[in-house]
Short mmCIF file of C-alpha atoms in Angstrom, two decimals:
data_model
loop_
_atom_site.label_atom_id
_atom_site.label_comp_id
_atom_site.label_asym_id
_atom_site.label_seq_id
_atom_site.Cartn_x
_atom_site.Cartn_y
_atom_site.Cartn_z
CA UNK A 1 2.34 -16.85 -2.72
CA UNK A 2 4.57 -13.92 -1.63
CA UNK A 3 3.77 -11.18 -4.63
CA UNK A 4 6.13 -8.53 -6.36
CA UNK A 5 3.90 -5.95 -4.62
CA UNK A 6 5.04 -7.20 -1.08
CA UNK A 7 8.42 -7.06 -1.30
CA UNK A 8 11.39 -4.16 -1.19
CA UNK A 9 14.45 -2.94 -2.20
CA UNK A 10 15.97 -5.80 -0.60
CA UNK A 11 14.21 -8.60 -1.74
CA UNK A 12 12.24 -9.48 0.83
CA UNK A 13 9.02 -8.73 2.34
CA UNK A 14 8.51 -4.77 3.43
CA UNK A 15 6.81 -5.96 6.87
CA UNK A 16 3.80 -3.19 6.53
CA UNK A 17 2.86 -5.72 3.59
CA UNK A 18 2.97 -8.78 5.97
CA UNK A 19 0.00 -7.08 7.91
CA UNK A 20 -2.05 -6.84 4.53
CA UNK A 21 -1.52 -10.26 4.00
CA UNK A 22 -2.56 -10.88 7.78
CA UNK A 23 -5.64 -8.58 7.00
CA UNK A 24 -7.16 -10.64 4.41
CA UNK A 25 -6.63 -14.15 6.63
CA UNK A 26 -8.83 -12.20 8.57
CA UNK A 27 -11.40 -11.64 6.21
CA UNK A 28 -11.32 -14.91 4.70
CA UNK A 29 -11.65 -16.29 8.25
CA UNK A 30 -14.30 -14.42 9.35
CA UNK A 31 -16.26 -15.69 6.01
CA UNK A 32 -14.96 -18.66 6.76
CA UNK A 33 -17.20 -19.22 10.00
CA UNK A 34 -19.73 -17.13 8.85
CA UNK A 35 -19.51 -13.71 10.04
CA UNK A 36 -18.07 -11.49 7.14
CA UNK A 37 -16.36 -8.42 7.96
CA UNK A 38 -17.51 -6.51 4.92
CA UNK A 39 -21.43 -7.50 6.32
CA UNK A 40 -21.05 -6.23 10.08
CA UNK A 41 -18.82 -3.09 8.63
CA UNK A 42 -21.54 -2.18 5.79
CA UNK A 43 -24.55 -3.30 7.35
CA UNK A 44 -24.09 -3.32 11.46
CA UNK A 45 -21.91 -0.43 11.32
CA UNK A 46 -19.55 -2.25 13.47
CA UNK A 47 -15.79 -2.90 12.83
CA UNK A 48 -12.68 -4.16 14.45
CA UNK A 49 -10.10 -1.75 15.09
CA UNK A 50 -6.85 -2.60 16.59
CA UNK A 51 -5.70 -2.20 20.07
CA UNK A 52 -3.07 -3.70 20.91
CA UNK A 53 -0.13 -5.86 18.03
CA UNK A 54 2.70 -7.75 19.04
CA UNK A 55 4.88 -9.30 16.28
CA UNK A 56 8.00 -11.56 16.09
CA UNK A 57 9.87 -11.31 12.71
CA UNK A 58 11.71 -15.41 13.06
CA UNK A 59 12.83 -15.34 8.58
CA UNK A 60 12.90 -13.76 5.91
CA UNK A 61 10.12 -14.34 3.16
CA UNK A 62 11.05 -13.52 -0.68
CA UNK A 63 8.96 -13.01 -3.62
CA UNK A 64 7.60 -16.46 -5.18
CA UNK A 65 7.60 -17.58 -1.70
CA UNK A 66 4.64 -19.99 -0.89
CA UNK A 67 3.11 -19.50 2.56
CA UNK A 68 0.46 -20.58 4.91
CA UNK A 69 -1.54 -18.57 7.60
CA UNK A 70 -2.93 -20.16 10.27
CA UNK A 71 -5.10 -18.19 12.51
CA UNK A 72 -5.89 -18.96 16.13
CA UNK A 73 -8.10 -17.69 18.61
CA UNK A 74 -6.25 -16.72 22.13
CA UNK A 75 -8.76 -14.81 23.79
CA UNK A 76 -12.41 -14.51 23.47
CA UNK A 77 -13.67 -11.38 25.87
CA UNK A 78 -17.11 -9.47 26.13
CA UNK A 79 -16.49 -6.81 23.58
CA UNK A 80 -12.15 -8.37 22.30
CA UNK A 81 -10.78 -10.76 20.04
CA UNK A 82 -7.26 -12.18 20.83
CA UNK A 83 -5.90 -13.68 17.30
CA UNK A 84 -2.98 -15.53 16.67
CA UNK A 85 -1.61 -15.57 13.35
CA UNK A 86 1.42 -17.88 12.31
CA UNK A 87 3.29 -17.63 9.10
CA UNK A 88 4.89 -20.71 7.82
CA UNK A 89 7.00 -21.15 4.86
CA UNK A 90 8.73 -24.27 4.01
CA UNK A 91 11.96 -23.70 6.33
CA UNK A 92 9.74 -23.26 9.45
CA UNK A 93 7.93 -20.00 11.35
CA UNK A 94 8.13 -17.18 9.48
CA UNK A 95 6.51 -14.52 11.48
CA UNK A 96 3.68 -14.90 14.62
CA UNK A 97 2.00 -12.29 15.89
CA UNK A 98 -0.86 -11.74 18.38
CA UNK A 99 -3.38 -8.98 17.81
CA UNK A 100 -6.08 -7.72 20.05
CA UNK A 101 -9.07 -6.01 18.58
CA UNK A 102 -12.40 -4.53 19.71
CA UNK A 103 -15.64 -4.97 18.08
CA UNK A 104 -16.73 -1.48 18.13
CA UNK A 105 -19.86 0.71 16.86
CA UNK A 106 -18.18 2.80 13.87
CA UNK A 107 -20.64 5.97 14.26
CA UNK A 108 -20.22 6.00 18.25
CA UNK A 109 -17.00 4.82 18.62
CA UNK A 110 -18.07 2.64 21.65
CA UNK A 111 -17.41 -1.42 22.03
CA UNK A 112 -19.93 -3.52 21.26
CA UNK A 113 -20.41 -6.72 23.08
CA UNK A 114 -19.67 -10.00 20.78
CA UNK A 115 -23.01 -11.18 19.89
CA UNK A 116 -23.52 -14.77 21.08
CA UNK A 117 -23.67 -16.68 17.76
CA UNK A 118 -20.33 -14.92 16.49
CA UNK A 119 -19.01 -15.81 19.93
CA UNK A 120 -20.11 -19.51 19.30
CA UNK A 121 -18.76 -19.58 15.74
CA UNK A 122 -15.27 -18.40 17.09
CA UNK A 123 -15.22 -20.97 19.88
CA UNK A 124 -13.75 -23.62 18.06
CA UNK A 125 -10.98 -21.85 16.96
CA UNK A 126 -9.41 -20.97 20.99
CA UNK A 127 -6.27 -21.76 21.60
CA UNK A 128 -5.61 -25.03 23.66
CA UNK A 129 -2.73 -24.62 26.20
CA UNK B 1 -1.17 14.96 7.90
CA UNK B 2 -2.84 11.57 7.77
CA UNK B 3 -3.89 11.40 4.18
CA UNK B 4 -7.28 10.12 2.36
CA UNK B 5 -4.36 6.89 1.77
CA UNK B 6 -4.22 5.78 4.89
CA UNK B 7 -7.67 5.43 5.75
CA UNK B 8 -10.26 2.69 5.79
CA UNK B 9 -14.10 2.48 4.78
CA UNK B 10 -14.38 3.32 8.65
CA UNK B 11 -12.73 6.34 7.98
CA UNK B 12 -9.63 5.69 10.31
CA UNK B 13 -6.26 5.28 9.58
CA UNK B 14 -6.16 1.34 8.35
CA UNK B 15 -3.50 0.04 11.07
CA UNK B 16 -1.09 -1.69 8.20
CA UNK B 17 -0.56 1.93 7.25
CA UNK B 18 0.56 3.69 10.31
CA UNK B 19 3.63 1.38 9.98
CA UNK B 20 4.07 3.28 6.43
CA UNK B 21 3.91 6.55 8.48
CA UNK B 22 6.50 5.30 10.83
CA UNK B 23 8.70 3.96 7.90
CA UNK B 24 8.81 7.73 6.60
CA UNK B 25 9.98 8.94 9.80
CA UNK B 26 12.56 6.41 10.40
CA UNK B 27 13.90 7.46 7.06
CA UNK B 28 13.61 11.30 7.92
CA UNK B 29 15.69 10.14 11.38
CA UNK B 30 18.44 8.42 9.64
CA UNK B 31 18.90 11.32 7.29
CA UNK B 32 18.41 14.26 10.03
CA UNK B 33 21.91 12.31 11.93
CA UNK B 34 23.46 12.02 8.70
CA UNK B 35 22.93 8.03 8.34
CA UNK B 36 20.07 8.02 5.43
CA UNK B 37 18.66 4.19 4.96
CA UNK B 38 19.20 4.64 1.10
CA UNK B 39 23.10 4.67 1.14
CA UNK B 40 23.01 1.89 3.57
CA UNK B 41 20.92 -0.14 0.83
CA UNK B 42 22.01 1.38 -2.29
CA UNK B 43 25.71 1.63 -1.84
CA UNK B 44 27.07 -0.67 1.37
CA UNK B 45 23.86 -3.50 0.92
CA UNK B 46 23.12 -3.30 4.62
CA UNK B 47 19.56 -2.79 5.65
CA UNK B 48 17.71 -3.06 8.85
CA UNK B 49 15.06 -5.87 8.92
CA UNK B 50 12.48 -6.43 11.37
CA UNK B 51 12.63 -8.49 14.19
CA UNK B 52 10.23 -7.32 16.66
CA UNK B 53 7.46 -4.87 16.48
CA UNK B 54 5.32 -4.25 19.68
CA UNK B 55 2.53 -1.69 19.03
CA UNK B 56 -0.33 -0.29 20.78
CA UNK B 57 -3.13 1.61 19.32
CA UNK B 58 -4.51 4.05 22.09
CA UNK B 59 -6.85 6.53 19.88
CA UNK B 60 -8.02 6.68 16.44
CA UNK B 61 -6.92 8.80 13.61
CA UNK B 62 -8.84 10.47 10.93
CA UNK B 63 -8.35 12.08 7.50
CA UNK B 64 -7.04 15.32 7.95
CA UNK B 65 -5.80 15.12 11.31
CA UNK B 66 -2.74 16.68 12.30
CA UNK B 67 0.07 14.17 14.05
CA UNK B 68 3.79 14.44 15.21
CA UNK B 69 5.97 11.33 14.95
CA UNK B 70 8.79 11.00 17.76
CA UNK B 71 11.24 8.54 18.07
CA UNK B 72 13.62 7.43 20.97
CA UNK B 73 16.36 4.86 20.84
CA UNK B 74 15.55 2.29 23.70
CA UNK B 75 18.61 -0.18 22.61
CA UNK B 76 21.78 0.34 21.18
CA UNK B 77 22.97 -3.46 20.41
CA UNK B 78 26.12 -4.55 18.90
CA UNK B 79 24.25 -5.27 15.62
CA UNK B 80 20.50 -4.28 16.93
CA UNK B 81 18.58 -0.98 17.88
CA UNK B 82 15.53 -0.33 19.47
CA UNK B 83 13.73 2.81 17.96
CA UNK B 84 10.19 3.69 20.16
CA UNK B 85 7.77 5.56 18.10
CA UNK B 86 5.32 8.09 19.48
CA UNK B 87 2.92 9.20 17.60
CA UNK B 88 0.38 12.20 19.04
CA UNK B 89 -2.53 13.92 17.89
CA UNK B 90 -3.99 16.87 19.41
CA UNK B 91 -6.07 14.64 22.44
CA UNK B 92 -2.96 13.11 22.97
CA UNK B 93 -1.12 10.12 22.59
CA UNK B 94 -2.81 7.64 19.52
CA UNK B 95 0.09 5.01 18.96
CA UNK B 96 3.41 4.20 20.66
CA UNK B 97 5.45 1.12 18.91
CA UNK B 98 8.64 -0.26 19.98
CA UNK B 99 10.64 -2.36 17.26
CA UNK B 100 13.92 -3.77 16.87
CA UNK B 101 15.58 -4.04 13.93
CA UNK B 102 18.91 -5.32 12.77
CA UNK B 103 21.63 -4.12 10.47
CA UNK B 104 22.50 -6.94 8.22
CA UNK B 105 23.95 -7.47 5.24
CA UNK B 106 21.74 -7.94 2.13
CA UNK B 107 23.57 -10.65 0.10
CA UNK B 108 24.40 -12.61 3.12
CA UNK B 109 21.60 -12.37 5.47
CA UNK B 110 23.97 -11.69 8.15
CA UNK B 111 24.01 -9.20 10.77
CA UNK B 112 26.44 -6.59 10.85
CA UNK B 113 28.05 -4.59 13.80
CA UNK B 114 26.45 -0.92 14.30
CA UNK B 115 29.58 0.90 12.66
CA UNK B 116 31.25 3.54 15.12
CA UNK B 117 30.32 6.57 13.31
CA UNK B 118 26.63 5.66 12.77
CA UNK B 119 26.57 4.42 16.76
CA UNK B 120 27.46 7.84 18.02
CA UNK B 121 25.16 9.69 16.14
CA UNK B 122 22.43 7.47 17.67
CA UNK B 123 23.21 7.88 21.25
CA UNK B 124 22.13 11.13 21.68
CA UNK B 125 18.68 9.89 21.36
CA UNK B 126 18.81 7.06 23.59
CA UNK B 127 16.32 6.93 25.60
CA UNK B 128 16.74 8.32 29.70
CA UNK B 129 15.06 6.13 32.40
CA UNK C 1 -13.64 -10.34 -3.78
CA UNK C 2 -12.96 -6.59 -3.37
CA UNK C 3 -11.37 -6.40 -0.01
CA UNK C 4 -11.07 -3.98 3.14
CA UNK C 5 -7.72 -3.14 2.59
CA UNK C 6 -8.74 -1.75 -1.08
CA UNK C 7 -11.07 0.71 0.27
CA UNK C 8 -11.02 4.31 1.05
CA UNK C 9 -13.12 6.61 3.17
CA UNK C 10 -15.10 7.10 0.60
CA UNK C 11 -16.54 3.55 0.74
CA UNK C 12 -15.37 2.46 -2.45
CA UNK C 13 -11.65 1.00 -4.58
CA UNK C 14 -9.13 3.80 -3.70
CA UNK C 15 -7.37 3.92 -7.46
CA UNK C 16 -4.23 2.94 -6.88
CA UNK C 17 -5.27 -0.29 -4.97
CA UNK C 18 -6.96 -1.40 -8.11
CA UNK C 19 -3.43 -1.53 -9.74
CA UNK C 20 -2.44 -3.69 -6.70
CA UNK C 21 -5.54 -5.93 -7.94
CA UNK C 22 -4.52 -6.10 -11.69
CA UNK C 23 -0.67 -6.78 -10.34
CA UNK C 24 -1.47 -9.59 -8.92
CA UNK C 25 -4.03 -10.41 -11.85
CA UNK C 26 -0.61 -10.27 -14.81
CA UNK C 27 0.94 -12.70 -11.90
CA UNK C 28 -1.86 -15.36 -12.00
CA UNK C 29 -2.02 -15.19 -15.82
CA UNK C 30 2.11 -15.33 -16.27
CA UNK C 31 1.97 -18.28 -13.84
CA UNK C 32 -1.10 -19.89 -15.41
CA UNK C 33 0.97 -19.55 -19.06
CA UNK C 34 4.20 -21.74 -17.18
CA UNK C 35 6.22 -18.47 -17.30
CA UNK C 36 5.97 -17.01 -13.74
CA UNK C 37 7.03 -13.38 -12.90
CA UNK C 38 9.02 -14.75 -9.85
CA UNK C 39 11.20 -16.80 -12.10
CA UNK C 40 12.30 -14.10 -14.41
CA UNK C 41 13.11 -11.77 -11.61
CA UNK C 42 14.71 -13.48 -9.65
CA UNK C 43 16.56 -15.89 -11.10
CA UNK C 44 16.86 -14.47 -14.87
CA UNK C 45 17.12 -10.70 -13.72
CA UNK C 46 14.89 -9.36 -16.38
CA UNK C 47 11.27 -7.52 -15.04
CA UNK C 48 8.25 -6.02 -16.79
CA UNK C 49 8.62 -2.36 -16.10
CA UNK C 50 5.40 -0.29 -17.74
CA UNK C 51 5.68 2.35 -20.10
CA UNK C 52 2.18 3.52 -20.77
CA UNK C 53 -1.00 2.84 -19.06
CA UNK C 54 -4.56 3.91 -19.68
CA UNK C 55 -7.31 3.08 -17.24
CA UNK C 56 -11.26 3.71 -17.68
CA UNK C 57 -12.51 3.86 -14.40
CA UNK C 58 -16.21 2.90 -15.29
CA UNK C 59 -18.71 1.96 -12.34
CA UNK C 60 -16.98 2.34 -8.56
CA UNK C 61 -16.28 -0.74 -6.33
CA UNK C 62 -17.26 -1.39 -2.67
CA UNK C 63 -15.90 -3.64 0.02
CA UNK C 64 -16.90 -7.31 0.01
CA UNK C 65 -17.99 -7.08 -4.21
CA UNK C 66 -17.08 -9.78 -6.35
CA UNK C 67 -15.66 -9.29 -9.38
CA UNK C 68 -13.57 -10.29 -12.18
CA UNK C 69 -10.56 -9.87 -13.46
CA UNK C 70 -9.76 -10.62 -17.49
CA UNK C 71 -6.29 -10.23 -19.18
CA UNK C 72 -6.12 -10.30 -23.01
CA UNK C 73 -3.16 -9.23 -25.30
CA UNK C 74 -3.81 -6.51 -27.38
CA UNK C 75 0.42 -6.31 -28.49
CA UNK C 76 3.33 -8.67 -28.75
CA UNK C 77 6.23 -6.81 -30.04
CA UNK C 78 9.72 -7.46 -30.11
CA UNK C 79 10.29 -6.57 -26.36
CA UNK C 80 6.74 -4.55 -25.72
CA UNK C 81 4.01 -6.72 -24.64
CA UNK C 82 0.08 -5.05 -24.61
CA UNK C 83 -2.22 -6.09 -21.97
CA UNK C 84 -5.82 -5.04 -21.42
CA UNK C 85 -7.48 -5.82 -18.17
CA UNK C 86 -10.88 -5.59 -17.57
CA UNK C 87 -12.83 -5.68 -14.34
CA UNK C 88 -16.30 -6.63 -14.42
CA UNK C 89 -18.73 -6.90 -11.00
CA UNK C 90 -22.76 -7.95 -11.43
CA UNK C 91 -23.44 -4.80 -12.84
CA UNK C 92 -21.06 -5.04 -15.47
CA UNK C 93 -17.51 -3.49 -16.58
CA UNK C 94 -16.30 -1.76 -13.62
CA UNK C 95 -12.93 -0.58 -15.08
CA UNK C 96 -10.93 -1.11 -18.00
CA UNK C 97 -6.55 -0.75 -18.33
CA UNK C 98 -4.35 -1.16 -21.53
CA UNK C 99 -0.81 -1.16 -20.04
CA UNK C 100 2.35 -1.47 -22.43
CA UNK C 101 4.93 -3.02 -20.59
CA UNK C 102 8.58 -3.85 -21.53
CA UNK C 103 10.68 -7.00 -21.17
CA UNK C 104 14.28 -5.26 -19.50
CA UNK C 105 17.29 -6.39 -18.13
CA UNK C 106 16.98 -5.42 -14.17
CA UNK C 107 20.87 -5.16 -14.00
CA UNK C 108 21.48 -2.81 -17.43
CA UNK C 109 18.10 -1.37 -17.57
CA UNK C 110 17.82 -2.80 -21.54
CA UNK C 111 14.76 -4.01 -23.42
CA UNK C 112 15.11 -7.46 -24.14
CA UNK C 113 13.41 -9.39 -26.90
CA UNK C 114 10.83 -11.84 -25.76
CA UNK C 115 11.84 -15.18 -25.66
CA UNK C 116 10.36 -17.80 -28.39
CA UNK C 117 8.88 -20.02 -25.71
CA UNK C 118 7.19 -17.12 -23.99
CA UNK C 119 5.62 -15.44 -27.10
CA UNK C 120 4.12 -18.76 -27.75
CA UNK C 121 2.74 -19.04 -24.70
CA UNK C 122 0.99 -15.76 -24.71
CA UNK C 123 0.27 -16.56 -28.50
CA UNK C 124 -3.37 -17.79 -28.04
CA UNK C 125 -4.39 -14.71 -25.95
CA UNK C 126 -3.78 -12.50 -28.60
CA UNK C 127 -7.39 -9.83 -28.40
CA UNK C 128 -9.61 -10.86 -32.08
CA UNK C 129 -10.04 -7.67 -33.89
CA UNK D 1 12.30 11.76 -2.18
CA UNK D 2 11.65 7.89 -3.33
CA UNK D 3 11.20 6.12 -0.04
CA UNK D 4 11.76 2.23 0.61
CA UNK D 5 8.18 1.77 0.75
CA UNK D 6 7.80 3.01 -2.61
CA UNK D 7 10.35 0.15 -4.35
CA UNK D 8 10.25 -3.07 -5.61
CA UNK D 9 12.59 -5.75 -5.78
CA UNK D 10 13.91 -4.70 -8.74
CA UNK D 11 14.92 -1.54 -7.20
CA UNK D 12 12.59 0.74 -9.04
CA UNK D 13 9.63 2.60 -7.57
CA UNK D 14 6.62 0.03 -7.98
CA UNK D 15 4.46 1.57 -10.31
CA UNK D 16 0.80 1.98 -8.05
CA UNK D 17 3.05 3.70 -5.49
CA UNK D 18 3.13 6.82 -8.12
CA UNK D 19 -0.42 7.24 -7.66
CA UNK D 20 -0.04 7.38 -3.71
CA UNK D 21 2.79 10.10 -4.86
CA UNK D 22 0.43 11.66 -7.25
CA UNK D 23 -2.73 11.45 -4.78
CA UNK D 24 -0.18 13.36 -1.83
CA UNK D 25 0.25 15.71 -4.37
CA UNK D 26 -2.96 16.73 -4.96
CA UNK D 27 -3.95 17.28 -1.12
CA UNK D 28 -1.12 19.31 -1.24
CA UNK D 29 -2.29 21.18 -3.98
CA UNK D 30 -6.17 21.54 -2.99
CA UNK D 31 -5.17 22.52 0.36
CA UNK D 32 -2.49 25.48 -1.06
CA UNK D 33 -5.35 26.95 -2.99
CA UNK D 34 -7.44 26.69 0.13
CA UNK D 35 -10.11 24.04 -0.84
CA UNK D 36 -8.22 20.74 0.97
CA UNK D 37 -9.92 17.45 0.25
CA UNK D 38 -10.46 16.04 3.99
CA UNK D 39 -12.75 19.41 4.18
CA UNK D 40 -14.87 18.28 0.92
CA UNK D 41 -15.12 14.67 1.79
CA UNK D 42 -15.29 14.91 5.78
CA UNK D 43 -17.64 17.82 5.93
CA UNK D 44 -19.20 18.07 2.58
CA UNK D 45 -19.14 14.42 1.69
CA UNK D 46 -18.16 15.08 -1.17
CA UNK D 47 -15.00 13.63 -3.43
CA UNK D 48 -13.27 13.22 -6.74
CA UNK D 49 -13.30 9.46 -7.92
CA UNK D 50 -11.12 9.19 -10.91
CA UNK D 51 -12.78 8.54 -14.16
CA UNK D 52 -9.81 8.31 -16.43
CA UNK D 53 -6.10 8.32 -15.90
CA UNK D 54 -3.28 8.39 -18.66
CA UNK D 55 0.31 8.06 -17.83
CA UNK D 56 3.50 7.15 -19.44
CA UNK D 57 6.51 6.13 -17.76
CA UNK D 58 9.22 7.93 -19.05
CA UNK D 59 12.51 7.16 -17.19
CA UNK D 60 12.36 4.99 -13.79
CA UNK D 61 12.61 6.60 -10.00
CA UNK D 62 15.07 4.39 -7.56
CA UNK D 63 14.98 4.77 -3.94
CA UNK D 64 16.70 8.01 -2.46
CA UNK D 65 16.20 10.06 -5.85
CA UNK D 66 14.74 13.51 -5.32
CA UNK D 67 11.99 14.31 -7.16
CA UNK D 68 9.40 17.14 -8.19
CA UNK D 69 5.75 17.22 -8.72
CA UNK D 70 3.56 19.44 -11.04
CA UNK D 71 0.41 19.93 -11.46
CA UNK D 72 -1.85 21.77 -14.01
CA UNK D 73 -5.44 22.31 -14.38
CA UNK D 74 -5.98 20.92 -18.24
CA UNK D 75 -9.64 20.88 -17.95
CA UNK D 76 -12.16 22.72 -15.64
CA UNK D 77 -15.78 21.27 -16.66
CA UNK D 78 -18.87 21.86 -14.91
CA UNK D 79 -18.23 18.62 -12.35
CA UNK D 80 -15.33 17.52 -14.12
CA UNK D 81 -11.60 18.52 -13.50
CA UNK D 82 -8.42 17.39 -15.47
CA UNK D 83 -5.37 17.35 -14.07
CA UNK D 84 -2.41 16.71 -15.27
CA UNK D 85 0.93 15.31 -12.96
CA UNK D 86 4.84 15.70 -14.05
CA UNK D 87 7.27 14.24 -12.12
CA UNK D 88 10.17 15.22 -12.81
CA UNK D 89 14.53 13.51 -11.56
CA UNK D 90 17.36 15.30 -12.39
CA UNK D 91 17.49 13.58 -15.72
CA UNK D 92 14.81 14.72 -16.76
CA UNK D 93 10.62 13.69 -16.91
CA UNK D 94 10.30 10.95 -15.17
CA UNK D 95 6.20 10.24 -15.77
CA UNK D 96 3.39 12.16 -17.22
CA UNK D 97 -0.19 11.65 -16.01
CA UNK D 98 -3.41 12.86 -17.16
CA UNK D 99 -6.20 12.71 -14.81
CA UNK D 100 -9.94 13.31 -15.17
CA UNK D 101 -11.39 13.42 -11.62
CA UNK D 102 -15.69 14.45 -10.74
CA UNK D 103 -16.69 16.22 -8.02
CA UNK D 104 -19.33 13.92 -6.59
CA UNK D 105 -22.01 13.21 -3.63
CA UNK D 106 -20.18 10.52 -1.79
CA UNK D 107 -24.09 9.42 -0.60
CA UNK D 108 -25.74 9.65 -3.80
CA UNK D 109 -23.34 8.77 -6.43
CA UNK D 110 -24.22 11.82 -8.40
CA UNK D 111 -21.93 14.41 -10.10
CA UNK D 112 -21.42 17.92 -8.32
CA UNK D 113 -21.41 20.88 -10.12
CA UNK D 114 -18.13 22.89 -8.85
CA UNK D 115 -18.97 25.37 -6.74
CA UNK D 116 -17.40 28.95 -7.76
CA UNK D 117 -14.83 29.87 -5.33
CA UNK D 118 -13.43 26.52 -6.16
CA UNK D 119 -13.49 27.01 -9.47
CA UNK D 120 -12.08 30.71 -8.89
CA UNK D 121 -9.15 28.57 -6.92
CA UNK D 122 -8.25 26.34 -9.93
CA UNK D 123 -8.30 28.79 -12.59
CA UNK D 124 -5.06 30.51 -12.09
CA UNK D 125 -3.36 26.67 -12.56
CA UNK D 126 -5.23 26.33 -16.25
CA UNK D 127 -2.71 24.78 -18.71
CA UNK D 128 -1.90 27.54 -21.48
CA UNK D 129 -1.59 26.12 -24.98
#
């Protein structure tokens, strides 16, 4: 549900808050197919930082809104992660946007290569065309 | 200055929140040509939602680091502009985002023409080829 | 579960995000009691602005750490309603917030008493001395 | 001034979005008396969690208002510091916050005595009764 810490003056979502609400699909899909975030940033040392974010604003969400994330996987390179994540509310698409990030070593700075069995845990989830 | 605020347990700037940072300096913008954002909201109920955002992330930033924000108008629409953000540290360019917002009325959820006055103090920044 | 987006260079809760986590804590329990936040905003035009809040920030809070969120009632006056919120992870309280807020009208800014049906509902949560 | 990021939907500032107000302030302030925070916890590794935090919301802040920010020193332990926050509109007090922040090892957990010249920095700002 769309909280009364998203939103703005103007009723509607602020859209830095739509990216928080992206953030924890995220997490919750990473945990999901077994590959926490929190374990490969506390323990491994590696993260995900952002390259590249393209976003397409289609409605307006409001506060009490209910919404669903979906999250699929567009590209799958040696060290990136293409996701798609769509935003539905009950009138339709709400927002979709298409991030790229980098698994990369937080104390070197340097991309790692996706390990093979996060690789084959985020297989099922690429995009058909 | 990027503050302790906007960064992450990897001790970067947590991406959601350079779009806070480039909130600030579209407000700072609209005041500096005499348009502020808060009498457009406050008094006439026209805002400027999002309907594209396009960002790339080309170099980290850290806590304390120093940054400059510019911004260029790319479109000047009958009821749309295009504002490119730049945002540089001391190696350089670290983010450049191009979004397109809309003027529209609050109540109504309708866009609104770019009024005369507010039009001409945006063309001096448009952006040259 | 204590999430990335909550987390500061430091590695742990940055302060303010815990307020984000007991925000959307008072919106659970208002919603769990059949009188959600959403409702009174946005269709009744009354809010819950705070007046006074005291936190004990006991043990700190990392990314990916579970914890728990109580509400009880510690006041239900005329317009003021008293809730303490405690946070507890595995090793016990983690943090601990009376806030007094106030039952206003959003469009006249004036205290409004609480409704019967809503002081019943919050009734059984009354805090045992 | 109150930004759009800082407001809800019931045009107010959003209560946790003082304590990103309050938390600016006080990298403003360490850095003016020469001790800034990204120096303490990027070099030193050392920060100030919070330990307690009092404020009372006097009048509310709405998007565009100017504001002002003190700060005193109310208490200078031997790890501790108090510090307490005024914000101030042009009607008046706005919010009053009392903070007790520790110097501490960011690695170990443990309390940090303050060094001297820090200490020599803060006393000029102690409260007078």
């Amino acid at each position: 549900m769309i909280q009364f810490s998203h939103c703005d003056p103007a009723g509607i979502v602020f859209y830095p808050q739509f990216f928080y609400i992206l953030s924890e699909a995220k997490e919750d899909f990473l945990m999901h197919i077994g590959h926490p975030q929190h374990h490969y940033i506390n323990k491994l040392r590696t993260g995900w930082p952002m390259v590249r974010l393209e976003t397409d604003f289609k409605r307006p969400s409001r506060y009490g809104d209910q919404i669903d994330v979906d999250i699929e996987v567009f590209k799958l390179g040696n060290t990136s992660l293409g996701l798609e994540y769509t935003i539905r509310g009950d009138d339709g698409e709400r927002l979709v946007a298409n991030s790229v990030i980098v698994l990369t070593n937080l104390d070197t700075g340097k991309p790692q290569p996706i390990p093979d069995d996060l690789r084959a845990a985020l297989t099922p989830y690429l995009k058909q065309d």
